[in-house]
Coordinates of C-alpha atoms in Angstrom, one line a residue:
Chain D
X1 CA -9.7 -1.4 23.8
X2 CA -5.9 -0.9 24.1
X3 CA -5.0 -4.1 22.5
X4 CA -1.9 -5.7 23.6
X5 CA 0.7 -3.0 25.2
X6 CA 4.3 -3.1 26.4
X7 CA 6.5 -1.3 28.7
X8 CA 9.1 0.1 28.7
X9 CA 9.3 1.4 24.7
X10 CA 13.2 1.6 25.0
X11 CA 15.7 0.1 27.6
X12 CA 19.5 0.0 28.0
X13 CA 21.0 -2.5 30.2
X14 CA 24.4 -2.8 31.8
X15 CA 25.9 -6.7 31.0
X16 CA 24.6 -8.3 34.2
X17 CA 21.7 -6.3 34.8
X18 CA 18.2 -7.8 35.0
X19 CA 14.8 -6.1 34.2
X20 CA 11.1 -7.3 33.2
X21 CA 9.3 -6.5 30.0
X22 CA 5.5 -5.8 30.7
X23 CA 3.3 -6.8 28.2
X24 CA -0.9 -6.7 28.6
X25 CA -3.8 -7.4 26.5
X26 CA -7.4 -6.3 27.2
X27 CA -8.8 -8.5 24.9
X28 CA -9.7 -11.9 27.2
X29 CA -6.9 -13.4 25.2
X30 CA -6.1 -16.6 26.1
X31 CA -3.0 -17.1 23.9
X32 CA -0.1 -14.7 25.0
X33 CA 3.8 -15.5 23.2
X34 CA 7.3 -13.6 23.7
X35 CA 9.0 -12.7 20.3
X36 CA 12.4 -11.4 19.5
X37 CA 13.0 -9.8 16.2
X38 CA 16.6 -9.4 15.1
X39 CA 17.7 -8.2 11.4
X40 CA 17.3 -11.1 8.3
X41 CA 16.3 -13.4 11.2
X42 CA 12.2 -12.5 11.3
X43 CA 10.8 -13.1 14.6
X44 CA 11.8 -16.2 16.6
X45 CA 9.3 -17.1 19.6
X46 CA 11.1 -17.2 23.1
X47 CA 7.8 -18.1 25.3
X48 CA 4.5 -18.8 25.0
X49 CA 0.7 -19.7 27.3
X50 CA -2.2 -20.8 26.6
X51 CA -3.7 -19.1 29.4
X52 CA -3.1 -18.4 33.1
X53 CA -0.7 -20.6 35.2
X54 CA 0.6 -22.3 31.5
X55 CA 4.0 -21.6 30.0
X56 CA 6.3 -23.2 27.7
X57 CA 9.3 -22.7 25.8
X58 CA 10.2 -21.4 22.5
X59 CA 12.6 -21.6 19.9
X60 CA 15.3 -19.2 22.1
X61 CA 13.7 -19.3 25.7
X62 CA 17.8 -19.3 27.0
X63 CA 18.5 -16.0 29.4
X64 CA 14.5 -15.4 29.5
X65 CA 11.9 -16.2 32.1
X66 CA 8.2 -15.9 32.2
X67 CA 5.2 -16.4 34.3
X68 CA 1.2 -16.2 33.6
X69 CA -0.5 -15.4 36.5
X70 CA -3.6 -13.6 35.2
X71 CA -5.0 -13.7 32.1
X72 CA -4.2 -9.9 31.2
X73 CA -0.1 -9.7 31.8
X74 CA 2.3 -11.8 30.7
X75 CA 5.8 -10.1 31.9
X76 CA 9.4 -11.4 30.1
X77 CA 12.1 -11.4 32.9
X78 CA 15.8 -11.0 31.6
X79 CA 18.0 -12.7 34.9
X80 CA 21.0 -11.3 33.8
X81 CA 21.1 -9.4 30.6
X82 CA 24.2 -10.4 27.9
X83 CA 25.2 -8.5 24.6
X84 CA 23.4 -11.1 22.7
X85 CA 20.1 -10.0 23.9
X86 CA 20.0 -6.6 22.1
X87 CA 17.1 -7.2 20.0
X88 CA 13.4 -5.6 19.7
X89 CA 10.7 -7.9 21.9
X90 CA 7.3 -8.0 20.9
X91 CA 4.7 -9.5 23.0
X92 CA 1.6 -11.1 21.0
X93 CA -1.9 -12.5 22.2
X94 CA -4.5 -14.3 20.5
X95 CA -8.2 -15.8 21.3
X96 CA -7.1 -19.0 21.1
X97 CA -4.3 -20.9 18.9
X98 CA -2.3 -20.0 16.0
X99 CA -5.0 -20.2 13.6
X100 CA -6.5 -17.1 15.3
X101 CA -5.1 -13.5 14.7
X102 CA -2.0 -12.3 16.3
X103 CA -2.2 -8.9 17.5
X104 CA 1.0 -7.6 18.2
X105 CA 2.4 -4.9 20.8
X106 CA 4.4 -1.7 19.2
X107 CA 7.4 -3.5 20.9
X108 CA 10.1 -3.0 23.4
X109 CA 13.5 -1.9 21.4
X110 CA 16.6 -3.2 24.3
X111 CA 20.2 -2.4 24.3
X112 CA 22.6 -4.5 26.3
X113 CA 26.2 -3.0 27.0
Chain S
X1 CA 18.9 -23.0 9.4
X2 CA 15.7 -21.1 9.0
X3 CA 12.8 -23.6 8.6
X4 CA 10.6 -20.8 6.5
X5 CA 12.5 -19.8 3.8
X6 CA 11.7 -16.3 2.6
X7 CA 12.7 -14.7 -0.9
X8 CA 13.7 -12.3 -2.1
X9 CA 14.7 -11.1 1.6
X10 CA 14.8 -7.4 -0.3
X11 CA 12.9 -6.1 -3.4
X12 CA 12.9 -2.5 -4.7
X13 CA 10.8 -1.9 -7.7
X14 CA 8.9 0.8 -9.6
X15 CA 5.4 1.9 -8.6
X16 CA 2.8 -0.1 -11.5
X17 CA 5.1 -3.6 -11.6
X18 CA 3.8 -6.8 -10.2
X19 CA 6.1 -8.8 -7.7
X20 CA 5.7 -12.1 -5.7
X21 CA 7.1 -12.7 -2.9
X22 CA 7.3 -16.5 -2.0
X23 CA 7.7 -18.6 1.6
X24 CA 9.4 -22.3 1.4
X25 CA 9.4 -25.1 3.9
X26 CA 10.6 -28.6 3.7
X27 CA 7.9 -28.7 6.9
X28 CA 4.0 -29.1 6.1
X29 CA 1.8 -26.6 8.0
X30 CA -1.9 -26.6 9.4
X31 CA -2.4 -22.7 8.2
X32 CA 0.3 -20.2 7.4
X33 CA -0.3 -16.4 7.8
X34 CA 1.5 -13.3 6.0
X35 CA 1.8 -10.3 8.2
X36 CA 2.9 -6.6 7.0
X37 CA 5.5 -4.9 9.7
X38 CA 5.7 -0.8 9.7
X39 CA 9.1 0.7 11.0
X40 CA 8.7 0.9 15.0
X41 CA 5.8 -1.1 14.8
X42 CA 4.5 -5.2 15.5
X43 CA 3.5 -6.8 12.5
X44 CA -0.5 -6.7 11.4
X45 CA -1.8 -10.1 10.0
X46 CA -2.9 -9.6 6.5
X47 CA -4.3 -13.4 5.7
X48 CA -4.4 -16.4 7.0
X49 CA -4.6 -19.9 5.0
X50 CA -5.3 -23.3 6.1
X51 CA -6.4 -25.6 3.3
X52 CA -4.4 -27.0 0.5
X53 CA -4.4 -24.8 -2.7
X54 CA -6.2 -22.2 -1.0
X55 CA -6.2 -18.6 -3.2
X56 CA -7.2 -15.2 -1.1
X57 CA -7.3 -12.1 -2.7
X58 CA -7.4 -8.8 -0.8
X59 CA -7.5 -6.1 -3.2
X60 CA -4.3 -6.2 -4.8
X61 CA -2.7 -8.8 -3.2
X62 CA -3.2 -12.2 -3.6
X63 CA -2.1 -15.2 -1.2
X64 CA -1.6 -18.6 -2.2
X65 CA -1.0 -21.9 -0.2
X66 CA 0.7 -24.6 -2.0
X67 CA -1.1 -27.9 -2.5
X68 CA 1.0 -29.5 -0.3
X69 CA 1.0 -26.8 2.7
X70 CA 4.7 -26.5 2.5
X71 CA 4.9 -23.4 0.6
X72 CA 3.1 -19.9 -0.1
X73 CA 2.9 -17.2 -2.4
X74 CA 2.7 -13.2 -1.6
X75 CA 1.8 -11.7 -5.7
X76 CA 1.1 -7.5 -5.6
X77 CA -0.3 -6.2 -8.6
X78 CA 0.4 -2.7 -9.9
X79 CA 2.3 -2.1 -6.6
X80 CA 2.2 1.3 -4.9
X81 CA 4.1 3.0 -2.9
X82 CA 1.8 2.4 0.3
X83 CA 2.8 -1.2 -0.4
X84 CA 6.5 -0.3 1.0
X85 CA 6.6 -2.6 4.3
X86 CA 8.4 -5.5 5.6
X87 CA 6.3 -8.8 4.7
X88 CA 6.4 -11.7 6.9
X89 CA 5.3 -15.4 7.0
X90 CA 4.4 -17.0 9.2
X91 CA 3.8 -20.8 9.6
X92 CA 1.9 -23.4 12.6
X93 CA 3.5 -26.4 12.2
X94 CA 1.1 -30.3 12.3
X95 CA 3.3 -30.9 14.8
X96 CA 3.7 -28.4 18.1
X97 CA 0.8 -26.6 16.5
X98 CA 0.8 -24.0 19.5
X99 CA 3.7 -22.2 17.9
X100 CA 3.8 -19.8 15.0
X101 CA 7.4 -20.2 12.9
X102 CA 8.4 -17.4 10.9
X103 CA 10.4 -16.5 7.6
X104 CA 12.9 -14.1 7.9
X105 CA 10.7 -11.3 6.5
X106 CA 10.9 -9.5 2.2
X107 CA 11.8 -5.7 2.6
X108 CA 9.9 -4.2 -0.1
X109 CA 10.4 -0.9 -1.3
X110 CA 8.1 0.8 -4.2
X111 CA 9.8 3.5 -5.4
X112 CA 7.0 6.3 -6.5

Protein backbone atom coordinates (compact mmCIF):
# COMPACT_ATOMS: atom_id res chain seq x y z
CA UNK A 1 0.00 0.00 0.00
CA UNK A 2 0.96 3.71 -0.70
CA UNK A 3 -0.96 5.11 2.07
CA UNK A 4 -2.24 8.51 1.70
CA UNK A 5 -0.27 10.60 -1.12
CA UNK A 6 -0.18 14.14 -2.33
CA UNK A 7 0.73 16.03 -5.29
CA UNK A 8 2.41 18.34 -6.09
CA UNK A 9 5.36 18.26 -3.14
CA UNK A 10 6.14 22.01 -3.68
CA UNK A 11 4.04 24.83 -5.44
CA UNK A 12 4.45 28.62 -6.02
CA UNK A 13 1.58 30.59 -6.92
CA UNK A 14 1.23 34.06 -8.39
CA UNK A 15 -1.58 36.21 -6.01
CA UNK A 16 -4.64 35.29 -8.04
CA UNK A 17 -3.68 32.11 -9.30
CA UNK A 18 -5.76 28.97 -8.60
CA UNK A 19 -4.50 25.34 -8.50
CA UNK A 20 -5.78 21.87 -6.81
CA UNK A 21 -3.92 19.78 -4.31
CA UNK A 22 -4.25 16.02 -4.98
CA UNK A 23 -4.46 13.94 -2.17
CA UNK A 24 -5.24 9.82 -2.32
CA UNK A 25 -5.45 7.02 0.04
CA UNK A 26 -5.45 3.27 -0.95
CA UNK A 27 -6.53 2.26 2.22
CA UNK A 28 -10.70 2.05 1.75
CA UNK A 29 -10.66 5.04 4.02
CA UNK A 30 -13.74 6.48 4.65
CA UNK A 31 -12.57 9.55 6.66
CA UNK A 32 -10.51 11.92 4.44
CA UNK A 33 -9.68 15.86 6.22
CA UNK A 34 -7.55 18.92 4.69
CA UNK A 35 -4.90 20.33 7.21
CA UNK A 36 -2.88 23.46 7.12
CA UNK A 37 0.15 23.62 9.32
CA UNK A 38 1.69 27.07 9.86
CA UNK A 39 4.62 27.82 12.55
CA UNK A 40 3.41 27.86 16.71
CA UNK A 41 -0.08 27.42 15.18
CA UNK A 42 -0.12 23.23 14.94
CA UNK A 43 -2.39 22.03 12.39
CA UNK A 44 -5.81 23.69 11.92
CA UNK A 45 -8.43 21.51 9.85
CA UNK A 46 -9.82 23.33 6.66
CA UNK A 47 -12.17 20.36 5.29
CA UNK A 48 -13.27 17.28 6.02
CA UNK A 49 -15.74 13.76 4.64
CA UNK A 50 -16.91 11.11 5.88
CA UNK A 51 -16.98 9.38 2.76
CA UNK A 52 -17.96 9.94 -0.90
CA UNK A 53 -20.40 12.75 -1.92
CA UNK A 54 -19.97 14.27 2.04
CA UNK A 55 -18.02 17.41 2.91
CA UNK A 56 -17.91 19.87 5.54
CA UNK A 57 -16.12 22.72 6.79
CA UNK A 58 -13.36 23.20 9.17
CA UNK A 59 -11.87 25.55 11.33
CA UNK A 60 -10.33 27.82 8.20
CA UNK A 61 -12.28 26.37 5.13
CA UNK A 62 -12.25 30.47 3.73
CA UNK A 63 -10.25 30.59 0.07
CA UNK A 64 -10.54 26.54 -0.12
CA UNK A 65 -12.91 24.21 -1.83
CA UNK A 66 -13.32 20.58 -1.89
CA UNK A 67 -15.27 17.78 -3.36
CA UNK A 68 -15.51 13.83 -2.63
CA UNK A 69 -16.40 12.06 -5.49
CA UNK A 70 -14.83 8.65 -4.94
CA UNK A 71 -13.75 7.22 -2.05
CA UNK A 72 -9.86 7.28 -3.05
CA UNK A 73 -9.20 11.24 -3.88
CA UNK A 74 -10.07 13.99 -2.07
CA UNK A 75 -8.60 17.17 -4.12
CA UNK A 76 -8.26 20.88 -2.16
CA UNK A 77 -8.99 23.56 -4.74
CA UNK A 78 -7.39 27.11 -4.00
CA UNK A 79 -10.06 29.68 -6.28
CA UNK A 80 -7.77 32.33 -6.10
CA UNK A 81 -4.60 32.00 -4.19
CA UNK A 82 -3.70 35.12 -1.45
CA UNK A 83 -0.39 35.61 0.57
CA UNK A 84 -2.05 34.27 3.53
CA UNK A 85 -2.22 30.89 2.15
CA UNK A 86 1.48 30.10 2.26
CA UNK A 87 1.43 27.31 4.52
CA UNK A 88 2.29 23.40 4.27
CA UNK A 89 -1.18 21.22 3.45
CA UNK A 90 -1.47 17.84 4.64
CA UNK A 91 -4.16 15.69 3.58
CA UNK A 92 -5.23 12.88 6.28
CA UNK A 93 -7.60 9.67 6.04
CA UNK A 94 -8.87 7.41 8.57
CA UNK A 95 -11.15 4.11 8.67
CA UNK A 96 -13.72 5.72 10.28
CA UNK A 97 -13.81 8.76 12.87
CA UNK A 98 -11.36 10.43 14.94
CA UNK A 99 -10.91 7.78 17.36
CA UNK A 100 -9.26 5.75 14.53
CA UNK A 101 -5.60 6.46 13.34
CA UNK A 102 -4.77 9.39 11.23
CA UNK A 103 -2.37 8.58 8.64
CA UNK A 104 -0.99 11.49 7.24
CA UNK A 105 0.44 12.48 3.58
CA UNK A 106 4.32 13.83 3.44
CA UNK A 107 2.51 17.16 2.60
CA UNK A 108 2.34 19.80 -0.02
CA UNK A 109 4.73 22.88 1.04
CA UNK A 110 2.88 26.22 -1.09
CA UNK A 111 4.15 29.65 -1.67
CA UNK A 112 1.89 32.38 -2.62
CA UNK A 113 3.54 35.69 -4.16
CA UNK B 1 -7.21 31.67 20.96
CA UNK B 2 -5.98 28.17 20.65
CA UNK B 3 -8.47 25.73 22.31
CA UNK B 4 -5.47 23.04 23.06
CA UNK B 5 -2.99 24.57 24.83
CA UNK B 6 0.45 23.17 24.46
CA UNK B 7 3.65 23.74 26.75
CA UNK B 8 6.45 24.18 26.69
CA UNK B 9 5.97 25.10 22.77
CA UNK B 10 10.08 24.46 22.75
CA UNK B 11 12.31 22.27 25.01
CA UNK B 12 16.06 21.51 24.56
CA UNK B 13 17.54 19.30 27.07
CA UNK B 14 20.41 16.86 27.68
CA UNK B 15 20.34 13.22 26.47
CA UNK B 16 19.40 10.99 30.09
CA UNK B 17 16.86 13.86 31.59
CA UNK B 18 13.18 13.20 31.95
CA UNK B 19 10.71 15.93 30.52
CA UNK B 20 6.85 16.24 30.27
CA UNK B 21 5.27 17.77 27.91
CA UNK B 22 1.68 18.71 28.86
CA UNK B 23 -1.78 19.61 26.58
CA UNK B 24 -4.67 21.97 28.32
CA UNK B 25 -8.26 22.59 27.37
CA UNK B 26 -10.94 24.31 29.11
CA UNK B 27 -13.00 21.82 26.42
CA UNK B 28 -13.68 18.00 27.51
CA UNK B 29 -12.71 15.50 24.87
CA UNK B 30 -14.03 11.83 23.79
CA UNK B 31 -10.14 10.67 23.09
CA UNK B 32 -7.17 12.80 22.57
CA UNK B 33 -4.19 11.54 20.49
CA UNK B 34 -0.32 12.67 20.61
CA UNK B 35 1.34 12.53 17.27
CA UNK B 36 5.35 12.80 16.57
CA UNK B 37 6.01 15.13 13.24
CA UNK B 38 9.64 14.59 11.42
CA UNK B 39 10.98 17.68 9.33
CA UNK B 40 9.27 17.38 5.78
CA UNK B 41 7.05 14.94 6.99
CA UNK B 42 2.99 14.46 8.28
CA UNK B 43 2.77 13.62 11.79
CA UNK B 44 2.61 9.62 12.97
CA UNK B 45 0.05 8.93 15.79
CA UNK B 46 1.86 7.64 18.71
CA UNK B 47 -1.23 6.96 21.22
CA UNK B 48 -4.48 7.46 21.49
CA UNK B 49 -6.66 7.87 24.78
CA UNK B 50 -10.23 7.86 25.39
CA UNK B 51 -11.13 7.11 29.04
CA UNK B 52 -10.79 9.26 32.07
CA UNK B 53 -7.41 8.66 33.88
CA UNK B 54 -6.27 6.51 31.32
CA UNK B 55 -2.08 5.74 31.66
CA UNK B 56 -0.27 4.23 28.32
CA UNK B 57 3.10 3.49 28.28
CA UNK B 58 5.16 2.89 25.06
CA UNK B 59 8.64 2.16 26.04
CA UNK B 60 9.79 5.33 27.34
CA UNK B 61 7.07 7.38 26.94
CA UNK B 62 4.22 7.56 28.92
CA UNK B 63 0.75 9.23 28.09
CA UNK B 64 -1.75 10.30 30.53
CA UNK B 65 -5.44 11.61 30.16
CA UNK B 66 -6.57 13.70 32.92
CA UNK B 67 -9.62 12.57 34.98
CA UNK B 68 -11.62 14.97 33.53
CA UNK B 69 -10.68 14.60 29.67
CA UNK B 70 -9.64 18.13 29.50
CA UNK B 71 -5.99 17.68 29.79
CA UNK B 72 -2.93 15.29 28.89
CA UNK B 73 0.38 14.53 29.79
CA UNK B 74 3.50 13.52 27.22
CA UNK B 75 6.54 12.27 30.29
CA UNK B 76 9.95 10.85 28.32
CA UNK B 77 12.26 9.10 30.49
CA UNK B 78 15.97 9.18 29.99
CA UNK B 79 15.39 10.99 26.64
CA UNK B 80 17.54 10.33 23.59
CA UNK B 81 18.40 11.90 20.99
CA UNK B 82 16.08 9.90 18.46
CA UNK B 83 13.45 11.48 20.73
CA UNK B 84 14.22 15.00 18.84
CA UNK B 85 10.76 15.66 16.98
CA UNK B 86 7.92 18.02 17.01
CA UNK B 87 5.10 16.50 19.47
CA UNK B 88 1.54 17.23 18.79
CA UNK B 89 -1.93 16.85 20.45
CA UNK B 90 -4.43 16.32 19.30
CA UNK B 91 -8.03 16.37 20.69
CA UNK B 92 -12.01 15.09 19.30
CA UNK B 93 -14.20 17.27 20.93
CA UNK B 94 -18.03 15.57 22.71
CA UNK B 95 -19.31 17.94 20.67
CA UNK B 96 -18.55 17.93 16.60
CA UNK B 97 -16.80 14.72 17.29
CA UNK B 98 -15.92 14.35 13.49
CA UNK B 99 -13.05 16.79 13.93
CA UNK B 100 -9.68 16.43 15.43
CA UNK B 101 -8.44 19.94 17.24
CA UNK B 102 -4.86 20.35 17.71
CA UNK B 103 -2.23 22.05 20.12
CA UNK B 104 0.17 24.05 18.65
CA UNK B 105 2.91 21.38 18.76
CA UNK B 106 6.48 21.11 21.69
CA UNK B 107 9.68 21.26 19.60
CA UNK B 108 11.94 19.04 21.39
CA UNK B 109 15.42 18.86 21.01
CA UNK B 110 17.81 16.27 22.87
CA UNK B 111 21.05 17.32 22.64
CA UNK B 112 23.50 14.01 22.51
Amino acid sequence: NAGVTQTPKFQVLKTGQSMTLQCAQDMNHEYMSWYRQDPGMGLRLIHYSVGAGITDQGEVPNGYNVSRSTTEDFPLRLLSAAPSQTSVYFCASSKGLVFETQYFGPGTRLLVL
Amino acid sequence: TQLLEQSPQFLSIQEGENLTVYCNSSSVFSSLQWYRQEPGEGPVLLVTVVTGGEVKKLKRLTFQFGDARKDSSLHITAAQPGDTGLYLCAGALIQGAQKLVFGQGTRLTINP
